[in-house]
Amino acid sequence: MEINVLNIKGEDTGRKVTLNESIYGIEPNDHVLYLDVKQYMANQRQGTAKTKERSELSGSTRKLFRQKGTGGARRGDINSPVLVGGARVFGPTPRDYGFKLNKKVKILARKSALTYKAKEDSIIVVEDFTFDAPKTKNFVEMMNSLKVNDKKSLFVLSETNKNVYLSARNIQKASIMTASQLNTYKVLNADVLVMTESSVKTIETILTK
């Protein structure tokens, strides 16, 4: 599959890049997509919710009334979970929600996500670019030229570029990511994938080794 390479003004440079069929033309596997997105979302959870159990509450341990003869349920101290202000039974405790996924599963998930984007014609390849200084105006002009200003766009660079990142960070519908950081959730969450020429080669190197 060949795609024309554009410059940041949206003009055709006359060059083409070939997208590897083993990455952008496979049979997508929806189940591994689900697993990889689920893992990403689980890793975002703080897991800091906490309630106090019976042993952690401060309060008298005196028995409230005699065991038998009252006609009501037997009850211990004031910290009993059945009382207002008492402890909570089996409440949440700090925990890590993350889980393990095999490397081959994650690679297949990324390939499946990229294949979906290729099938939807949602991949744009631009020549490598940089900005002399951080300037949001320059980035907005580039998005307008590429006709992605009204879409949720993921820009994939081959390596970290501070000026490009700072230029885009205040734009709500744009996000910047390097090829080595690319993950399934970010690819699926974007309406369009804008990749630099060198990032296409970097992704191919990472997913075919």
PDB file of C-alpha atoms in Angstrom:
ATOM      1  CA  MET A   1       0.000   0.000   0.000  1.00  0.00           C
ATOM      2  CA  GLU A   2       1.482   3.314  -1.106  1.00  0.00           C
ATOM      3  CA  ILE A   3       0.733   6.754   0.329  1.00  0.00           C
ATOM      4  CA  ASN A   4       1.766  10.130  -1.031  1.00  0.00           C
ATOM      5  CA  VAL A   5       4.090  12.154   1.190  1.00  0.00           C
ATOM      6  CA  LEU A   6       2.864  15.683   1.894  1.00  0.00           C
ATOM      7  CA  ASN A   7       4.711  18.687   3.286  1.00  0.00           C
ATOM      8  CA  ILE A   8       3.401  20.737   6.218  1.00  0.00           C
ATOM      9  CA  LYS A   9       1.560  22.996   3.753  1.00  0.00           C
ATOM     10  CA  GLY A  10      -0.479  20.019   2.566  1.00  0.00           C
ATOM     11  CA  GLU A  11       1.238  19.908  -0.829  1.00  0.00           C
ATOM     12  CA  ASP A  12       2.287  16.680  -2.533  1.00  0.00           C
ATOM     13  CA  THR A  13       6.084  16.296  -2.483  1.00  0.00           C
ATOM     14  CA  GLY A  14       6.061  13.755  -5.333  1.00  0.00           C
ATOM     15  CA  ARG A  15       7.419  11.030  -3.045  1.00  0.00           C
ATOM     16  CA  LYS A  16       5.589   7.946  -1.846  1.00  0.00           C
ATOM     17  CA  VAL A  17       6.050   5.623   1.118  1.00  0.00           C
ATOM     18  CA  THR A  18       5.079   1.974   1.097  1.00  0.00           C
ATOM     19  CA  LEU A  19       3.185   0.758   4.158  1.00  0.00           C
ATOM     20  CA  ASN A  20       4.253  -2.754   5.111  1.00  0.00           C
ATOM     21  CA  GLU A  21       1.428  -5.225   4.479  1.00  0.00           C
ATOM     22  CA  SER A  22       2.476  -7.261   7.537  1.00  0.00           C
ATOM     23  CA  ILE A  23       1.638  -4.232   9.725  1.00  0.00           C
ATOM     24  CA  TYR A  24      -1.055  -2.270   7.883  1.00  0.00           C
ATOM     25  CA  GLY A  25      -2.728  -5.079   5.928  1.00  0.00           C
ATOM     26  CA  ILE A  26      -3.305  -7.956   8.346  1.00  0.00           C
ATOM     27  CA  GLU A  27      -6.586  -9.521   9.457  1.00  0.00           C
ATOM     28  CA  PRO A  28      -7.439  -7.424  12.556  1.00  0.00           C
ATOM     29  CA  ASN A  29      -7.919  -9.311  15.805  1.00  0.00           C
ATOM     30  CA  ASP A  30     -10.631  -7.577  17.830  1.00  0.00           C
ATOM     31  CA  HIS A  31     -10.046  -9.610  20.986  1.00  0.00           C
ATOM     32  CA  VAL A  32      -6.397  -8.590  21.374  1.00  0.00           C
ATOM     33  CA  LEU A  33      -7.463  -4.983  20.680  1.00  0.00           C
ATOM     34  CA  TYR A  34      -9.878  -5.288  23.600  1.00  0.00           C
ATOM     35  CA  LEU A  35      -7.202  -6.774  25.879  1.00  0.00           C
ATOM     36  CA  ASP A  36      -4.598  -4.126  25.056  1.00  0.00           C
ATOM     37  CA  VAL A  37      -7.044  -1.225  25.510  1.00  0.00           C
ATOM     38  CA  LYS A  38      -8.285  -2.800  28.745  1.00  0.00           C
ATOM     39  CA  GLN A  39      -4.698  -3.012  30.048  1.00  0.00           C
ATOM     40  CA  TYR A  40      -4.012   0.618  29.097  1.00  0.00           C
ATOM     41  CA  MET A  41      -7.160   1.821  30.877  1.00  0.00           C
ATOM     42  CA  ALA A  42      -6.391  -0.326  33.933  1.00  0.00           C
ATOM     43  CA  ASN A  43      -2.895   1.152  34.158  1.00  0.00           C
ATOM     44  CA  GLN A  44      -4.413   4.661  34.255  1.00  0.00           C
ATOM     45  CA  ARG A  45      -6.381   3.872  37.406  1.00  0.00           C
ATOM     46  CA  GLN A  46      -4.863   5.246  40.607  1.00  0.00           C
ATOM     47  CA  GLY A  47      -6.267   2.507  42.815  1.00  0.00           C
ATOM     48  CA  THR A  48      -6.123   4.786  45.874  1.00  0.00           C
ATOM     49  CA  ALA A  49      -9.746   4.406  47.091  1.00  0.00           C
ATOM     50  CA  LYS A  50      -9.808   3.382  50.759  1.00  0.00           C
ATOM     51  CA  THR A  51     -12.430   2.837  53.469  1.00  0.00           C
ATOM     52  CA  LYS A  52     -11.845   1.967  57.121  1.00  0.00           C
ATOM     53  CA  GLU A  53     -12.479  -1.539  58.353  1.00  0.00           C
ATOM     54  CA  ARG A  54     -13.615  -2.399  61.842  1.00  0.00           C
ATOM     55  CA  SER A  55     -10.145  -2.675  63.309  1.00  0.00           C
ATOM     56  CA  GLU A  56      -9.151   0.753  61.945  1.00  0.00           C
ATOM     57  CA  LEU A  57     -11.983   2.819  63.467  1.00  0.00           C
ATOM     58  CA  SER A  58     -11.532   4.689  66.730  1.00  0.00           C
ATOM     59  CA  GLY A  59     -14.352   4.089  69.179  1.00  0.00           C
ATOM     60  CA  SER A  60     -15.233   2.291  72.354  1.00  0.00           C
ATOM     61  CA  THR A  61     -15.163  -1.495  72.314  1.00  0.00           C
ATOM     62  CA  ARG A  62     -17.723  -1.676  75.144  1.00  0.00           C
ATOM     63  CA  LYS A  63     -20.581  -4.082  74.460  1.00  0.00           C
ATOM     64  CA  LEU A  64     -23.664  -1.926  73.809  1.00  0.00           C
ATOM     65  CA  PHE A  65     -26.247  -4.172  75.516  1.00  0.00           C
ATOM     66  CA  ARG A  66     -26.643  -7.691  76.774  1.00  0.00           C
ATOM     67  CA  GLN A  67     -26.356 -10.607  74.404  1.00  0.00           C
ATOM     68  CA  LYS A  68     -29.844 -12.089  74.877  1.00  0.00           C
ATOM     69  CA  GLY A  69     -33.318 -11.054  75.851  1.00  0.00           C
ATOM     70  CA  THR A  70     -33.672  -7.758  74.018  1.00  0.00           C
ATOM     71  CA  GLY A  71     -35.558  -9.126  71.037  1.00  0.00           C
ATOM     72  CA  GLY A  72     -33.060  -7.439  68.683  1.00  0.00           C
ATOM     73  CA  ALA A  73     -29.978  -8.614  66.878  1.00  0.00           C
ATOM     74  CA  ARG A  74     -26.910  -9.212  69.027  1.00  0.00           C
ATOM     75  CA  ARG A  75     -24.342  -6.525  68.504  1.00  0.00           C
ATOM     76  CA  GLY A  76     -20.826  -5.841  69.708  1.00  0.00           C
ATOM     77  CA  ASP A  77     -19.168  -2.421  69.938  1.00  0.00           C
ATOM     78  CA  ILE A  78     -20.041   0.952  68.437  1.00  0.00           C
ATOM     79  CA  ASN A  79     -17.832   0.234  65.352  1.00  0.00           C
ATOM     80  CA  SER A  80     -20.203  -2.459  64.095  1.00  0.00           C
ATOM     81  CA  PRO A  81     -20.812  -2.239  60.317  1.00  0.00           C
ATOM     82  CA  VAL A  82     -24.603  -2.366  60.860  1.00  0.00           C
ATOM     83  CA  LEU A  83     -24.560   0.960  62.737  1.00  0.00           C
ATOM     84  CA  VAL A  84     -24.471   4.453  61.233  1.00  0.00           C
ATOM     85  CA  GLY A  85     -20.874   5.675  61.476  1.00  0.00           C
ATOM     86  CA  GLY A  86     -19.602   2.131  61.811  1.00  0.00           C
ATOM     87  CA  ALA A  87     -17.006   0.360  59.678  1.00  0.00           C
ATOM     88  CA  ARG A  88     -17.515  -0.788  56.089  1.00  0.00           C
ATOM     89  CA  VAL A  89     -17.394  -4.479  55.307  1.00  0.00           C
ATOM     90  CA  PHE A  90     -15.074  -5.499  52.434  1.00  0.00           C
ATOM     91  CA  GLY A  91     -14.563  -1.905  51.327  1.00  0.00           C
ATOM     92  CA  PRO A  92     -11.968  -0.808  48.714  1.00  0.00           C
ATOM     93  CA  THR A  93      -8.296  -0.821  49.646  1.00  0.00           C
ATOM     94  CA  PRO A  94      -5.302   0.600  47.717  1.00  0.00           C
ATOM     95  CA  ARG A  95      -4.390  -1.752  44.883  1.00  0.00           C
ATOM     96  CA  ASP A  96      -2.769  -1.949  41.475  1.00  0.00           C
ATOM     97  CA  TYR A  97      -5.270  -2.698  38.701  1.00  0.00           C
ATOM     98  CA  GLY A  98      -2.594  -3.473  36.106  1.00  0.00           C
ATOM     99  CA  PHE A  99      -2.185  -6.926  34.582  1.00  0.00           C
ATOM    100  CA  LYS A 100       0.331  -8.621  32.319  1.00  0.00           C
ATOM    101  CA  LEU A 101      -0.001  -9.054  28.569  1.00  0.00           C
ATOM    102  CA  ASN A 102       2.418 -11.011  26.423  1.00  0.00           C
ATOM    103  CA  LYS A 103       4.610  -8.954  24.088  1.00  0.00           C
ATOM    104  CA  LYS A 104       3.307 -10.772  20.986  1.00  0.00           C
ATOM    105  CA  VAL A 105      -0.280  -9.965  21.975  1.00  0.00           C
ATOM    106  CA  LYS A 106       0.531  -6.250  22.310  1.00  0.00           C
ATOM    107  CA  ILE A 107       2.330  -6.218  18.954  1.00  0.00           C
ATOM    108  CA  LEU A 108      -0.626  -7.923  17.249  1.00  0.00           C
ATOM    109  CA  ALA A 109      -2.969  -5.376  18.845  1.00  0.00           C
ATOM    110  CA  ARG A 110      -0.939  -2.440  17.504  1.00  0.00           C
ATOM    111  CA  LYS A 111      -0.830  -4.012  14.037  1.00  0.00           C
ATOM    112  CA  SER A 112      -4.608  -4.542  14.137  1.00  0.00           C
ATOM    113  CA  ALA A 113      -5.201  -0.913  15.155  1.00  0.00           C
ATOM    114  CA  LEU A 114      -2.933   0.386  12.380  1.00  0.00           C
ATOM    115  CA  THR A 115      -4.669  -1.906   9.870  1.00  0.00           C
ATOM    116  CA  TYR A 116      -8.048  -0.426  10.787  1.00  0.00           C
ATOM    117  CA  LYS A 117      -6.688   3.087  10.261  1.00  0.00           C
ATOM    118  CA  ALA A 118      -5.227   2.086   6.880  1.00  0.00           C
ATOM    119  CA  LYS A 119      -8.556   0.534   5.790  1.00  0.00           C
ATOM    120  CA  GLU A 120     -10.369   3.736   6.793  1.00  0.00           C
ATOM    121  CA  ASP A 121      -7.862   5.876   4.816  1.00  0.00           C
ATOM    122  CA  SER A 122      -7.139   7.669   8.094  1.00  0.00           C
ATOM    123  CA  ILE A 123      -3.342   7.747   7.728  1.00  0.00           C
ATOM    124  CA  ILE A 124      -1.495  10.819   6.438  1.00  0.00           C
ATOM    125  CA  VAL A 125       2.265  10.797   5.883  1.00  0.00           C
ATOM    126  CA  VAL A 126       4.157  14.102   6.023  1.00  0.00           C
ATOM    127  CA  GLU A 127       7.822  14.806   5.482  1.00  0.00           C
ATOM    128  CA  ASP A 128       9.904  15.259   8.641  1.00  0.00           C
ATOM    129  CA  PHE A 129       9.409  18.724  10.105  1.00  0.00           C
ATOM    130  CA  THR A 130      10.399  20.882  13.061  1.00  0.00           C
ATOM    131  CA  PHE A 131       9.776  24.398  14.337  1.00  0.00           C
ATOM    132  CA  ASP A 132      12.444  26.958  15.175  1.00  0.00           C
ATOM    133  CA  ALA A 133      10.525  27.898  18.314  1.00  0.00           C
ATOM    134  CA  PRO A 134       7.379  26.727  20.102  1.00  0.00           C
ATOM    135  CA  LYS A 135       4.458  28.456  18.384  1.00  0.00           C
ATOM    136  CA  THR A 136       0.882  27.195  18.500  1.00  0.00           C
ATOM    137  CA  LYS A 137      -0.026  29.348  15.488  1.00  0.00           C
ATOM    138  CA  ASN A 138       2.410  27.392  13.268  1.00  0.00           C
ATOM    139  CA  PHE A 139       0.929  24.080  14.367  1.00  0.00           C
ATOM    140  CA  VAL A 140      -2.636  25.288  13.770  1.00  0.00           C
ATOM    141  CA  GLU A 141      -1.659  26.426  10.264  1.00  0.00           C
ATOM    142  CA  MET A 142      -0.198  22.980   9.551  1.00  0.00           C
ATOM    143  CA  MET A 143      -3.388  21.257  10.757  1.00  0.00           C
ATOM    144  CA  ASN A 144      -5.464  23.533   8.540  1.00  0.00           C
ATOM    145  CA  SER A 145      -3.248  22.772   5.533  1.00  0.00           C
ATOM    146  CA  LEU A 146      -3.537  19.026   6.152  1.00  0.00           C
ATOM    147  CA  LYS A 147      -7.321  19.434   6.671  1.00  0.00           C
ATOM    148  CA  VAL A 148      -7.303  17.735  10.067  1.00  0.00           C
ATOM    149  CA  ASN A 149      -8.149  20.798  12.175  1.00  0.00           C
ATOM    150  CA  ASP A 150     -11.664  19.507  12.933  1.00  0.00           C
ATOM    151  CA  LYS A 151     -10.562  15.935  13.694  1.00  0.00           C
ATOM    152  CA  LYS A 152      -8.968  14.291  16.700  1.00  0.00           C
ATOM    153  CA  SER A 153      -5.416  13.902  15.366  1.00  0.00           C
ATOM    154  CA  LEU A 154      -2.457  11.883  16.591  1.00  0.00           C
ATOM    155  CA  PHE A 155       0.897  13.124  15.253  1.00  0.00           C
ATOM    156  CA  VAL A 156       3.586  10.430  15.328  1.00  0.00           C
ATOM    157  CA  LEU A 157       7.223  11.556  15.291  1.00  0.00           C
ATOM    158  CA  SER A 158      10.318   9.388  15.012  1.00  0.00           C
ATOM    159  CA  GLU A 159      11.904  11.028  18.065  1.00  0.00           C
ATOM    160  CA  THR A 160      11.091  13.605  20.716  1.00  0.00           C
ATOM    161  CA  ASN A 161      10.858  17.176  19.443  1.00  0.00           C
ATOM    162  CA  LYS A 162      10.305  19.695  22.228  1.00  0.00           C
ATOM    163  CA  ASN A 163       9.296  22.608  19.983  1.00  0.00           C
ATOM    164  CA  VAL A 164       6.667  20.550  18.167  1.00  0.00           C
ATOM    165  CA  TYR A 165       5.322  19.170  21.454  1.00  0.00           C
ATOM    166  CA  LEU A 166       5.062  22.625  23.052  1.00  0.00           C
ATOM    167  CA  SER A 167       3.400  24.014  19.920  1.00  0.00           C
ATOM    168  CA  ALA A 168       0.666  21.370  20.063  1.00  0.00           C
ATOM    169  CA  ARG A 169       0.001  20.929  23.768  1.00  0.00           C
ATOM    170  CA  ASN A 170      -2.665  23.673  23.965  1.00  0.00           C
ATOM    171  CA  ILE A 171      -4.629  22.307  21.005  1.00  0.00           C
ATOM    172  CA  GLN A 172      -7.476  20.184  22.280  1.00  0.00           C
ATOM    173  CA  LYS A 173      -7.828  17.861  19.272  1.00  0.00           C
ATOM    174  CA  ALA A 174      -4.099  17.264  18.676  1.00  0.00           C
ATOM    175  CA  SER A 175      -1.666  15.031  20.507  1.00  0.00           C
ATOM    176  CA  ILE A 176       1.993  14.238  19.907  1.00  0.00           C
ATOM    177  CA  MET A 177       3.678  10.869  20.375  1.00  0.00           C
ATOM    178  CA  THR A 178       6.925   9.235  19.290  1.00  0.00           C
ATOM    179  CA  ALA A 179       6.860   5.999  17.304  1.00  0.00           C
ATOM    180  CA  SER A 180       8.374   4.050  20.203  1.00  0.00           C
ATOM    181  CA  GLN A 181       5.546   5.210  22.531  1.00  0.00           C
ATOM    182  CA  LEU A 182       2.745   4.332  20.110  1.00  0.00           C
ATOM    183  CA  ASN A 183       0.029   2.242  21.738  1.00  0.00           C
ATOM    184  CA  THR A 184      -3.242   0.682  20.665  1.00  0.00           C
ATOM    185  CA  TYR A 185      -5.514   2.967  22.692  1.00  0.00           C
ATOM    186  CA  LYS A 186      -4.048   6.181  21.255  1.00  0.00           C
ATOM    187  CA  VAL A 187      -4.277   4.879  17.680  1.00  0.00           C
ATOM    188  CA  LEU A 188      -7.918   3.795  18.019  1.00  0.00           C
ATOM    189  CA  ASN A 189      -8.875   6.965  19.898  1.00  0.00           C
ATOM    190  CA  ALA A 190      -7.652   9.222  17.081  1.00  0.00           C
ATOM    191  CA  ASP A 191      -9.758  10.059  14.037  1.00  0.00           C
ATOM    192  CA  VAL A 192      -6.667  10.472  11.875  1.00  0.00           C
ATOM    193  CA  LEU A 193      -3.037   9.397  12.195  1.00  0.00           C
ATOM    194  CA  VAL A 194      -0.451  11.901  10.918  1.00  0.00           C
ATOM    195  CA  MET A 195       2.937  10.181  10.628  1.00  0.00           C
ATOM    196  CA  THR A 196       6.297  11.567   9.591  1.00  0.00           C
ATOM    197  CA  GLU A 197       8.315   9.683   6.959  1.00  0.00           C
ATOM    198  CA  SER A 198      10.952   8.573   9.440  1.00  0.00           C
ATOM    199  CA  SER A 199       8.346   7.441  11.994  1.00  0.00           C
ATOM    200  CA  VAL A 200       6.905   5.018   9.399  1.00  0.00           C
ATOM    201  CA  LYS A 201      10.331   3.345   9.187  1.00  0.00           C
ATOM    202  CA  THR A 202      10.732   3.356  12.981  1.00  0.00           C
ATOM    203  CA  ILE A 203       7.332   1.695  13.508  1.00  0.00           C
ATOM    204  CA  GLU A 204       8.181  -0.938  10.890  1.00  0.00           C
ATOM    205  CA  THR A 205      11.479  -1.662  12.654  1.00  0.00           C
ATOM    206  CA  ILE A 206       9.767  -2.008  16.054  1.00  0.00           C
ATOM    207  CA  LEU A 207       6.841  -4.195  14.931  1.00  0.00           C
ATOM    208  CA  THR A 208       8.733  -6.531  12.585  1.00  0.00           C
ATOM    209  CA  LYS A 209      11.835  -7.340  14.626  1.00  0.00           C
TER     210      LYS A 209
END
